[in-house]
Tab-separated table of C-alpha atoms in Angstrom:
chain	number	residue	atom	x	y	z
A	1	MET	CA	-131.004	18.273	95.108
A	2	GLU	CA	-132.157	14.672	94.945
A	3	LEU	CA	-133.885	13.616	91.707
A	4	ILE	CA	-136.453	10.859	91.569
A	5	LYS	CA	-138.260	9.192	88.654
A	6	LEU	CA	-141.972	9.894	88.279
A	7	LYS	CA	-142.865	6.192	88.433
A	8	LYS	CA	-141.851	6.149	92.104
A	9	VAL	CA	-143.940	9.117	93.229
A	10	VAL	CA	-146.649	9.651	90.572
A	11	ASP	CA	-149.554	7.647	89.183
A	12	VAL	CA	-149.537	8.053	85.389
A	13	ILE	CA	-153.017	7.236	84.088
A	14	THR	CA	-153.833	6.927	80.405
A	15	GLY	CA	-157.380	7.459	79.179
A	16	PHE	CA	-160.281	5.261	78.168
A	17	PRO	CA	-160.552	4.202	74.481
A	18	PHE	CA	-163.897	5.824	73.703
A	19	ALA	CA	-165.459	5.009	70.334
A	20	SER	CA	-165.344	8.336	68.458
A	21	GLU	CA	-168.586	7.625	66.582
A	22	LEU	CA	-170.452	7.472	69.909
A	23	TYR	CA	-169.406	10.905	71.130
A	24	SER	CA	-172.308	13.227	71.910
A	25	ASP	CA	-172.985	16.951	72.150
A	26	SER	CA	-174.181	16.513	75.740
A	27	GLY	CA	-172.980	14.645	78.798
A	28	ILE	CA	-169.582	14.728	80.532
A	29	ARG	CA	-166.850	16.545	78.603
A	30	VAL	CA	-164.001	14.330	77.372
A	31	VAL	CA	-160.401	15.597	77.407
A	32	ARG	CA	-158.715	14.483	74.180
A	33	GLY	CA	-155.323	15.491	72.823
A	34	GLU	CA	-156.785	18.273	70.685
A	35	ASN	CA	-158.341	19.889	73.776
A	36	ILE	CA	-154.923	20.524	75.367
A	37	THR	CA	-152.773	23.444	74.288
A	38	GLU	CA	-149.695	24.977	75.879
A	39	GLY	CA	-150.786	25.481	79.482
A	40	ARG	CA	-154.569	25.455	79.088
A	41	LEU	CA	-157.610	23.535	77.922
A	42	ARG	CA	-159.581	24.587	74.868
A	43	TRP	CA	-163.231	23.798	74.319
A	44	ASP	CA	-163.834	24.683	70.660
A	45	SER	CA	-163.615	21.017	69.595
A	46	ILE	CA	-164.937	19.428	72.779
A	47	LYS	CA	-166.804	16.115	72.679
A	48	CYS	CA	-169.039	14.641	75.375
A	49	TRP	CA	-169.881	11.139	76.593
A	50	ASN	CA	-173.265	10.164	78.030
A	51	LEU	CA	-173.077	6.341	78.034
A	52	PRO	CA	-172.020	4.132	80.961
A	53	PHE	CA	-168.528	2.626	80.738
A	54	GLU	CA	-166.185	0.576	82.903
A	55	LYS	CA	-164.211	2.226	85.709
A	56	GLN	CA	-165.760	5.661	85.161
A	57	GLU	CA	-164.476	6.879	88.533
A	58	PHE	CA	-160.937	5.793	87.630
A	59	TYR	CA	-160.972	7.878	84.406
A	60	SER	CA	-162.645	10.912	86.009
A	61	LEU	CA	-160.259	13.838	86.442
A	62	LYS	CA	-159.736	15.734	89.701
A	63	LYS	CA	-158.757	19.276	90.644
A	64	ASP	CA	-155.052	19.966	89.948
A	65	ASP	CA	-154.590	16.815	87.857
A	66	ILE	CA	-152.013	17.376	85.108
A	67	VAL	CA	-153.035	16.254	81.617
A	68	ILE	CA	-150.522	15.746	78.814
A	69	GLY	CA	-151.233	15.125	75.130
A	70	MET	CA	-149.238	12.068	74.054
A	71	ASP	CA	-149.286	12.682	70.279
A	72	GLY	CA	-148.693	15.512	67.823
A	73	SER	CA	-146.127	18.080	66.767
A	74	LYS	CA	-146.259	19.773	70.202
A	75	VAL	CA	-146.017	16.638	72.312
A	76	GLY	CA	-144.363	17.625	75.585
A	77	LYS	CA	-145.586	21.195	75.272
A	78	ASN	CA	-149.308	20.483	75.248
A	79	LYS	CA	-150.108	20.059	78.924
A	80	ALA	CA	-152.507	21.703	81.358
A	81	ARG	CA	-153.612	21.737	84.984
A	82	ILE	CA	-157.246	20.915	85.733
A	83	LYS	CA	-159.155	23.629	87.593
A	84	GLN	CA	-162.189	23.100	89.777
A	85	GLU	CA	-164.410	25.053	87.381
A	86	ASN	CA	-163.474	22.658	84.556
A	87	LEU	CA	-164.958	19.591	86.271
A	88	PRO	CA	-166.487	17.114	85.662
A	89	LEU	CA	-164.145	15.789	82.970
A	90	ILE	CA	-163.119	12.329	81.824
A	91	LEU	CA	-159.867	11.231	80.256
A	92	ALA	CA	-159.652	9.911	76.690
A	93	GLN	CA	-157.120	7.554	75.127
A	94	ARG	CA	-153.675	8.974	74.220
A	95	VAL	CA	-153.886	11.534	77.008
A	96	ALA	CA	-151.914	11.003	80.207
A	97	CYS	CA	-152.991	12.189	83.647
A	98	LEU	CA	-150.317	12.734	86.311
A	99	ARG	CA	-151.454	12.429	89.917
A	100	ALA	CA	-149.034	12.715	92.846
A	101	LYS	CA	-148.705	9.936	95.419
A	102	LYS	CA	-148.023	10.409	99.134
A	103	ASN	CA	-145.215	12.867	100.007
A	104	LEU	CA	-145.399	14.660	96.652
A	105	HIS	CA	-147.389	17.892	96.416
A	106	GLN	CA	-149.637	17.962	93.341
A	107	VAL	CA	-149.087	21.642	92.490
A	108	PHE	CA	-145.323	21.258	92.996
A	109	LEU	CA	-145.520	18.369	90.504
A	110	TYR	CA	-147.249	20.674	88.012
A	111	TYR	CA	-144.332	23.117	88.070
A	112	CYS	CA	-141.870	20.229	87.679
A	113	ILE	CA	-143.702	19.300	84.473
A	114	ASN	CA	-144.674	22.724	83.147
A	115	ASN	CA	-141.202	23.855	82.083
A	116	THR	CA	-138.679	23.502	79.279
A	117	ARG	CA	-136.753	20.753	81.073
A	118	PHE	CA	-139.696	18.380	80.611
A	119	GLU	CA	-140.181	19.579	77.022
A	120	ASP	CA	-136.512	18.935	76.226
A	121	PHE	CA	-136.774	15.471	77.782
A	122	VAL	CA	-139.789	14.595	75.617
A	123	PHE	CA	-138.072	15.952	72.495
A	124	ARG	CA	-135.131	13.597	73.083
A	125	ILE	CA	-137.168	10.439	73.690
A	126	GLN	CA	-140.232	10.900	71.450
A	127	THR	CA	-140.787	8.388	68.648
A	128	GLY	CA	-142.721	8.383	65.375
A	129	SER	CA	-141.481	9.761	62.041
A	130	SER	CA	-144.676	11.482	60.888
A	131	ILE	CA	-146.576	12.003	64.152
A	132	PRO	CA	-144.365	12.270	67.254
A	133	HIS	CA	-145.658	10.445	70.307
A	134	ILE	CA	-144.622	9.319	73.770
A	135	SER	CA	-145.643	6.376	75.930
A	136	LYS	CA	-146.706	6.023	79.547
A	137	SER	CA	-143.417	4.334	80.458
A	138	GLN	CA	-141.413	7.157	78.855
A	139	ILE	CA	-143.287	9.740	80.924
A	140	GLU	CA	-142.637	7.653	84.047
A	141	ASP	CA	-138.878	7.792	83.345
A	142	PHE	CA	-138.738	11.582	83.726
A	143	SER	CA	-136.909	12.654	86.899
A	144	ILE	CA	-137.972	15.527	89.122
A	145	PRO	CA	-136.459	17.246	92.184
A	146	PHE	CA	-137.744	15.782	95.449
A	147	PRO	CA	-137.226	18.126	98.415
A	148	SER	CA	-139.159	17.711	101.649
A	149	LEU	CA	-142.927	18.143	101.513
A	150	PRO	CA	-142.933	21.514	103.353
A	151	ILE	CA	-140.424	22.915	100.855
A	152	GLN	CA	-142.495	21.526	97.957
A	153	LYS	CA	-145.548	23.335	99.316
A	154	SER	CA	-143.718	26.634	99.766
A	155	ILE	CA	-142.234	26.480	96.243
A	156	ALA	CA	-145.690	25.713	94.839
A	157	LYS	CA	-147.166	28.687	96.723
A	158	VAL	CA	-144.621	31.211	95.460
A	159	LEU	CA	-145.099	30.099	91.842
A	160	SER	CA	-148.888	29.828	92.243
A	161	ASP	CA	-149.044	33.406	93.561
A	162	LEU	CA	-147.411	34.612	90.361
A	163	ASP	CA	-149.761	32.557	88.186
A	164	ALA	CA	-152.750	33.857	90.169
A	165	LYS	CA	-151.740	37.440	89.400
A	166	ILE	CA	-151.417	36.521	85.718
A	167	GLU	CA	-154.875	34.941	85.731
A	168	ILE	CA	-156.428	38.051	87.324
A	169	ASN	CA	-155.020	40.149	84.478
A	170	ASN	CA	-156.335	37.619	81.948
A	171	LYS	CA	-159.802	37.786	83.503
A	172	ILE	CA	-159.780	41.601	83.367
A	173	ASN	CA	-158.716	41.432	79.712
A	174	ARG	CA	-161.501	39.020	78.837
A	175	GLU	CA	-164.042	41.364	80.395
A	176	LEU	CA	-162.594	44.379	78.567
A	177	GLU	CA	-162.662	42.499	75.248
A	178	ALA	CA	-166.278	41.489	75.894
A	179	MET	CA	-167.236	45.147	76.467
A	180	ALA	CA	-165.779	46.213	73.109
A	181	LYS	CA	-167.318	43.250	71.270
A	182	THR	CA	-170.748	43.908	72.800
A	183	LEU	CA	-170.686	47.515	71.657
A	184	TYR	CA	-169.513	46.491	68.159
A	185	ASP	CA	-172.365	43.985	67.840
A	186	TYR	CA	-174.866	46.530	69.110
A	187	TRP	CA	-173.774	49.292	66.733
A	188	PHE	CA	-172.541	47.484	63.607
A	189	VAL	CA	-174.419	44.161	63.559
A	190	GLN	CA	-177.772	45.007	65.145
A	191	PHE	CA	-177.473	48.601	63.841
A	192	ASP	CA	-178.619	50.119	67.106
A	193	PHE	CA	-175.969	52.820	67.094
A	194	PRO	CA	-176.913	56.134	68.756
A	195	ILE	CA	-178.782	58.515	66.470
A	196	SER	CA	-176.960	61.819	66.122
A	197	ALA	CA	-178.667	65.185	66.459
A	198	ALA	CA	-178.281	65.749	62.697
A	199	GLN	CA	-179.801	62.335	61.903
A	200	ALA	CA	-182.686	62.966	64.288
A	201	ALA	CA	-183.345	66.331	62.668
A	202	SER	CA	-183.263	64.804	59.166
A	203	MET	CA	-185.770	62.205	60.336
A	204	GLY	CA	-187.998	64.989	61.666
A	205	LYS	CA	-187.714	63.540	65.168
A	206	PRO	CA	-185.268	65.624	67.237
A	207	ASP	CA	-186.376	63.720	70.339
A	208	LEU	CA	-184.570	60.644	68.960
A	209	ASN	CA	-181.130	62.214	69.480
A	210	GLY	CA	-178.996	59.520	71.203
A	211	LYS	CA	-181.625	56.798	70.801
A	212	PRO	CA	-180.779	53.424	69.152
A	213	TYR	CA	-181.177	53.702	65.380
A	214	LYS	CA	-182.922	50.519	64.260
A	215	SER	CA	-185.032	50.054	67.400
A	216	SER	CA	-186.220	53.664	67.088
A	217	GLY	CA	-187.448	53.253	63.533
A	218	GLY	CA	-184.335	54.289	61.620
A	219	LYS	CA	-184.749	53.531	57.928
A	220	MET	CA	-183.256	50.253	56.713
A	221	VAL	CA	-182.755	49.408	53.015
A	222	TYR	CA	-182.237	46.041	51.384
A	223	ASN	CA	-178.781	45.482	49.881
A	224	ALA	CA	-178.760	42.930	47.072
A	225	GLU	CA	-175.019	42.199	47.379
A	226	LEU	CA	-175.198	41.357	51.083
A	227	LYS	CA	-178.725	39.968	50.821
A	228	ARG	CA	-179.826	41.782	53.963
A	229	GLU	CA	-180.963	45.164	55.184
A	230	ILE	CA	-178.482	47.859	56.189
A	231	PRO	CA	-179.015	51.417	57.466
A	232	GLU	CA	-179.935	53.970	54.814
A	233	GLY	CA	-176.870	55.805	53.491
A	234	TRP	CA	-174.324	53.146	54.526
A	235	GLU	CA	-171.952	51.851	51.840
A	236	VAL	CA	-170.900	48.346	50.888
A	237	LYS	CA	-167.274	47.818	49.826
A	238	ALA	CA	-164.857	45.009	49.082
A	239	ILE	CA	-162.449	44.445	51.977
A	240	SER	CA	-159.576	45.552	49.715
A	241	LYS	CA	-161.080	49.063	49.717
A	242	TRP	CA	-160.260	49.337	53.416
A	243	ILE	CA	-156.592	48.504	52.787
A	244	LYS	CA	-153.934	51.029	51.774
A	245	LYS	CA	-151.060	48.543	51.260
A	246	ASP	CA	-149.738	45.191	52.364
A	247	LYS	CA	-146.235	44.090	53.296
A	248	SER	CA	-144.797	40.618	52.864
A	249	GLY	CA	-143.005	38.921	55.723
A	250	ASP	CA	-139.337	38.100	56.180
A	251	TRP	CA	-137.506	35.315	58.006
A	252	GLY	CA	-133.921	36.515	57.730
A	253	LYS	CA	-131.149	34.659	59.534
A	254	GLU	CA	-130.833	33.130	62.988
A	255	GLU	CA	-127.526	34.915	63.612
A	256	ILE	CA	-125.802	38.035	62.262
A	257	GLU	CA	-124.437	37.077	58.856
A	258	GLY	CA	-123.054	39.347	56.124
A	259	ASN	CA	-125.574	42.126	55.482
A	260	TYR	CA	-128.156	40.515	57.745
A	261	GLN	CA	-127.529	42.929	60.599
A	262	LEU	CA	-130.931	44.319	61.654
A	263	GLU	CA	-132.178	42.528	64.785
A	264	VAL	CA	-135.957	41.983	64.901
A	265	SER	CA	-138.600	39.923	66.671
A	266	CYS	CA	-140.416	37.818	64.091
A	267	ILE	CA	-144.160	37.207	64.512
A	268	ARG	CA	-145.158	33.770	63.200
A	269	GLY	CA	-148.631	32.309	62.930
A	270	ALA	CA	-147.892	30.474	66.193
A	271	ASP	CA	-147.329	33.840	67.913
A	272	LEU	CA	-150.636	35.470	66.941
A	273	ASN	CA	-152.542	34.049	69.907
A	274	GLY	CA	-149.846	35.307	72.258
A	275	LEU	CA	-149.898	38.707	70.603
A	276	ASN	CA	-153.656	38.804	71.185
A	277	GLY	CA	-153.224	37.752	74.810
A	278	ASN	CA	-154.346	34.124	74.481
A	279	GLY	CA	-151.098	32.497	75.560
A	280	GLU	CA	-147.418	33.278	75.911
A	281	LEU	CA	-145.669	35.300	73.219
A	282	LYS	CA	-142.461	33.592	72.087
A	283	ALA	CA	-141.537	35.414	68.880
A	284	PRO	CA	-137.991	34.372	67.888
A	285	THR	CA	-135.170	36.851	67.353
A	286	ARG	CA	-133.969	37.060	63.725
A	287	PHE	CA	-131.638	39.253	61.670
A	288	ILE	CA	-132.793	40.801	58.383
A	289	LEU	CA	-131.271	42.988	55.686
A	290	GLU	CA	-131.248	46.707	56.435
A	291	LYS	CA	-132.846	47.331	53.037
A	292	ASN	CA	-135.875	45.321	54.178
A	293	SER	CA	-136.610	47.713	57.034
A	294	SER	CA	-139.676	48.844	55.066
A	295	LYS	CA	-141.248	45.534	56.164
A	296	LEU	CA	-141.084	46.462	59.841
A	297	LEU	CA	-144.470	46.644	61.547
A	298	GLU	CA	-145.782	50.005	62.664
A	299	ASN	CA	-148.532	51.400	64.840
A	300	HIS	CA	-152.003	50.348	63.505
A	301	ASP	CA	-150.623	47.649	61.178
A	302	LEU	CA	-152.417	44.286	61.073
A	303	ILE	CA	-150.977	40.776	60.661
A	304	VAL	CA	-152.848	38.009	58.819
A	305	GLU	CA	-151.737	34.368	58.819
A	306	ILE	CA	-151.805	33.284	55.174
A	307	SER	CA	-150.294	29.770	55.473
A	308	GLY	CA	-150.943	27.041	58.019
A	309	GLY	CA	-154.308	26.277	59.545
A	310	SER	CA	-155.710	22.835	60.333
A	311	PRO	CA	-158.869	20.799	59.629
A	312	THR	CA	-160.594	22.615	62.510
A	313	GLN	CA	-158.832	25.994	62.213
A	314	SER	CA	-158.696	27.925	58.973
A	315	THR	CA	-155.909	30.205	57.865
A	316	GLY	CA	-156.566	33.910	58.314
A	317	ARG	CA	-156.005	34.444	62.032
A	318	LEU	CA	-155.520	38.130	62.708
A	319	ALA	CA	-153.605	40.314	65.143
A	320	PHE	CA	-152.937	44.030	65.135
A	321	ILE	CA	-150.238	46.389	66.311
A	322	THR	CA	-150.531	49.576	68.367
A	323	GLY	CA	-148.012	51.682	70.220
A	324	GLU	CA	-148.715	49.689	73.395
A	325	THR	CA	-148.075	46.433	71.513
A	326	LEU	CA	-144.681	47.684	70.311
A	327	GLU	CA	-143.699	48.405	73.924
A	328	ARG	CA	-143.872	44.666	74.643
A	329	PHE	CA	-140.788	44.145	72.463
A	330	SER	CA	-137.172	45.198	72.957
A	331	THR	CA	-136.528	45.180	69.179
A	332	PRO	CA	-138.473	46.217	66.057
A	333	ILE	CA	-140.958	43.576	64.906
A	334	ILE	CA	-141.696	41.948	61.587
A	335	CYS	CA	-143.982	39.147	60.477
A	336	SER	CA	-142.749	35.860	59.026
A	337	ASN	CA	-143.098	34.719	55.416
A	338	PHE	CA	-146.225	32.750	56.373
A	339	CYS	CA	-147.983	35.982	57.331
A	340	LYS	CA	-148.861	39.257	55.640
A	341	ALA	CA	-148.953	42.752	57.159
A	342	LEU	CA	-151.684	45.239	56.245
A	343	THR	CA	-151.953	49.012	56.577
A	344	LEU	CA	-155.426	50.590	56.418
A	345	LYS	CA	-156.325	53.722	54.494
A	346	ASP	CA	-157.929	55.221	57.594
A	347	GLU	CA	-156.447	54.116	60.930
A	348	THR	CA	-159.643	54.941	62.808
A	349	TYR	CA	-161.221	51.931	61.073
A	350	LEU	CA	-158.734	49.627	62.849
A	351	PHE	CA	-161.044	48.212	65.511
A	352	ASN	CA	-163.965	47.907	63.074
A	353	PHE	CA	-161.755	46.017	60.629
A	354	VAL	CA	-160.535	43.682	63.389
A	355	CYS	CA	-164.053	42.950	64.653
A	356	GLN	CA	-165.401	42.428	61.140
A	357	TRP	CA	-162.523	40.131	60.123
A	358	ASN	CA	-162.745	38.079	63.331
A	359	LYS	CA	-166.487	37.678	62.813
A	360	LEU	CA	-165.831	36.213	59.370
A	361	TYR	CA	-163.099	33.975	60.776
A	362	ASP	CA	-165.245	32.721	63.665
A	363	ASN	CA	-168.113	31.970	61.266
A	364	GLY	CA	-165.852	29.776	59.110
A	365	VAL	CA	-166.026	32.034	56.038
A	366	LEU	CA	-162.267	31.828	55.407
A	367	PHE	CA	-162.407	28.032	55.016
A	368	GLY	CA	-163.941	28.742	51.615
A	369	TRP	CA	-160.910	30.784	50.522
A	370	GLU	CA	-158.142	28.253	51.049
A	371	GLY	CA	-155.916	26.513	48.541
A	372	LYS	CA	-153.250	23.861	49.023
A	373	THR	CA	-149.619	23.819	47.946
A	374	SER	CA	-147.550	20.733	48.813
A	375	GLY	CA	-150.046	19.842	51.517
A	376	ILE	CA	-149.899	23.284	53.199
A	377	LYS	CA	-153.111	25.312	53.314
A	378	ASN	CA	-152.819	28.855	52.000
A	379	LEU	CA	-155.297	31.697	52.277
A	380	LEU	CA	-156.175	33.037	48.826
A	381	PHE	CA	-155.763	36.496	50.266
A	382	GLU	CA	-155.942	38.666	47.153
A	383	SER	CA	-158.974	36.814	45.804
A	384	PHE	CA	-160.738	37.033	49.144
A	385	VAL	CA	-160.213	40.739	49.881
A	386	THR	CA	-161.091	41.832	46.340
A	387	SER	CA	-164.188	39.628	46.092
A	388	HIS	CA	-165.715	39.622	49.563
A	389	LYS	CA	-167.849	42.650	50.402
A	390	GLU	CA	-169.049	43.946	53.736
A	391	VAL	CA	-170.913	46.965	55.040
A	392	TYR	CA	-168.646	50.022	55.320
A	393	PRO	CA	-169.879	52.187	58.193
A	394	PRO	CA	-169.704	55.997	58.137
A	395	SER	CA	-166.532	57.553	59.485
A	396	ASN	CA	-168.197	59.618	62.238
A	397	LEU	CA	-169.621	56.490	63.913
A	398	VAL	CA	-166.400	54.559	63.334
A	399	LYS	CA	-164.464	57.338	65.072
A	400	LYS	CA	-166.723	57.030	68.125
A	401	PHE	CA	-166.074	53.302	68.262
A	402	TYR	CA	-162.325	53.887	67.824
A	403	ASP	CA	-162.301	56.382	70.713
A	404	PHE	CA	-164.160	53.858	72.875
A	405	SER	CA	-161.929	50.899	71.954
A	406	LYS	CA	-158.496	52.530	71.996
A	407	PRO	CA	-158.167	52.989	75.800
A	408	ILE	CA	-159.600	49.499	76.324
A	409	HIS	CA	-156.932	48.041	74.061
A	410	GLY	CA	-154.287	50.140	75.812
A	411	GLN	CA	-155.261	48.678	79.185
A	412	ILE	CA	-155.284	45.156	77.763
A	413	GLN	CA	-151.758	45.620	76.415
A	414	LYS	CA	-150.537	47.002	79.755
A	415	ASN	CA	-151.923	43.915	81.482
A	416	LEU	CA	-150.209	41.698	78.922
A	417	MET	CA	-146.946	43.541	79.492
A	418	GLN	CA	-147.288	42.930	83.227
A	419	ASN	CA	-148.033	39.269	82.542
A	420	GLN	CA	-144.912	39.104	80.404
A	421	HIS	CA	-142.790	40.323	83.333
A	422	LEU	CA	-144.565	38.034	85.813
A	423	THR	CA	-144.039	35.047	83.513
A	424	ALA	CA	-140.358	35.927	83.142
A	425	LEU	CA	-140.041	36.207	86.916
A	426	ARG	CA	-141.746	32.835	87.414
A	427	ASP	CA	-139.523	31.164	84.823
A	428	TRP	CA	-136.454	32.780	86.396
A	429	LEU	CA	-137.385	31.600	89.888
A	430	LEU	CA	-138.458	28.098	88.880
A	431	PRO	CA	-135.048	26.476	88.194
A	432	MET	CA	-133.399	28.178	91.171
A	433	LEU	CA	-136.126	27.028	93.542
A	434	MET	CA	-135.937	23.514	92.137
A	435	ASN	CA	-132.122	23.429	92.355
A	436	GLY	CA	-132.067	24.851	95.855
A	437	GLN	CA	-130.251	28.016	94.712
A	438	VAL	CA	-133.137	29.959	96.270
A	439	SER	CA	-134.271	28.520	99.590
A	440	VAL	CA	-137.898	28.752	100.685
A	441	LEU	CA	-138.314	27.493	104.252
A	442	GLN	CA	-142.069	27.978	104.584
A	443	ALA	CA	-145.041	29.137	102.578
A	444	TYR	CA	-145.021	32.927	102.308
A	445	GLY	CA	-147.867	35.093	103.482
A	446	GLU	CA	-149.236	37.408	100.826
A	447	SER	CA	-147.158	40.459	101.881
A	448	GLU	CA	-143.969	38.388	102.200
A	449	ALA	CA	-144.552	36.813	98.798
A	450	GLU	CA	-145.014	40.211	97.179
A	451	GLN	CA	-141.833	41.491	98.859
A	452	SER	CA	-139.890	38.477	97.619
A	453	MET	CA	-141.253	38.925	94.084
A	454	SER	CA	-140.304	42.596	94.104
A	455	MET	CA	-136.737	41.799	95.198
A	456	ALA	CA	-136.408	39.182	92.478
A	457	ALA	CA	-137.975	41.273	89.704
A	458	GLU	CA	-134.854	43.289	88.824
A	459	PRO	CA	-132.531	40.361	88.076
A	460	ALA	CA	-135.394	38.617	86.292
A	461	ALA	CA	-135.868	41.500	83.851
A	462	GLU	CA	-133.224	40.181	81.467
A	463	TYR	CA	-135.374	37.115	80.906
A	464	THR	CA	-138.250	39.102	79.386
A	465	THR	CA	-136.486	38.813	76.023
A	466	GLY	CA	-137.065	35.079	76.022
A	467	LYS	CA	-133.823	33.790	77.635
A	468	LYS	CA	-134.358	30.739	79.808
A	469	GLN	CA	-132.396	28.883	82.440
A	470	SER	CA	-132.624	25.101	82.566
A	471	MET	CA	-133.113	23.262	85.819
């Protein structure tokens, strides 16, 4: 298939040099390099602009524009497609926007860019010893397939149908996660858990059975350690009291070597978001010593990132393992040396522990428990878990929350498993469609697309382990 350089068929626009000290908390959101991750935009560090500037229309992004971060360790990987619900947005300096010219379909262009072939190209040509970066002219030198416009549209539709199915699953997962979080906040933060029949009887108010505790006059007592009121009879414990044991990580070898024979998938800090469903999971395959099999992760284990972080993201990100999580892997799993695995004393406290830990992480508490070694931030894990205390809810209420959360998590993991297969199918189809190995003569209708996906699913299955085919 004919290849053509981007500079002939694409406008590559680089952003406006906004003065960082004039950014605002209100106005039009500005897309900077730090707002672009692998395949999506993130808004946790968003800045806004509310002052007039030259050529505002020129720097305003449009639906389906492709934005690429031009600096950083993940240059080439950090790219995203602008959705209608994201707008309005404006483009900042050191971010490139790719916009197709006549006879090139914009969504087809996105799939030409959103693949490992583009990432490999950037890796070869990037410059900068400490901070890798690419230029506008280097991006323009990338070559893409250039079939006829009808074929471009049909290829874009097939791949978009797969991504649409993935996004539906992601939306369902976000709603399921919100349900569990809402109930956690209601029961364990606001303390409006349902009063049991025994509690109602002890309060001399049997009519309160099932009513919310705090709102119904349940007794609250001041706790000097937490400096706030908690329900009467609830305990306060150091986080270490929740934990039965911890397991260090292992990195092993890239290939079988000597006694390094046990094949595993290794969860790094970079894989935690994917494990939690916030991106693709790309845990590398490693080989460890058989004697280190005690480090393998098991049902109800947790993984904490203890090294890494950034100025805006502390160490201490958390993920957890259940039986459904293990089904997403074809090998046993282990965490890397930059992570630590935890096993709780009582597995029914799993979802409470996760919610409590994530609340601390989101509130920036873990920033105060970081040290530095050779420029790398490390979580002072032992000091933190033995010193930091939190409310320890009673087991009967925790069990109710566990029973509520477990099927929700199971459904989330099933959706992630389906996404994993859909992503593998998309990545399997992509190079063959681009190379003309699979011919698409016209845009499929929904039923035809589903039939085609079903036929392709079986040969694509081998790619769920992370194998890829270059275009």
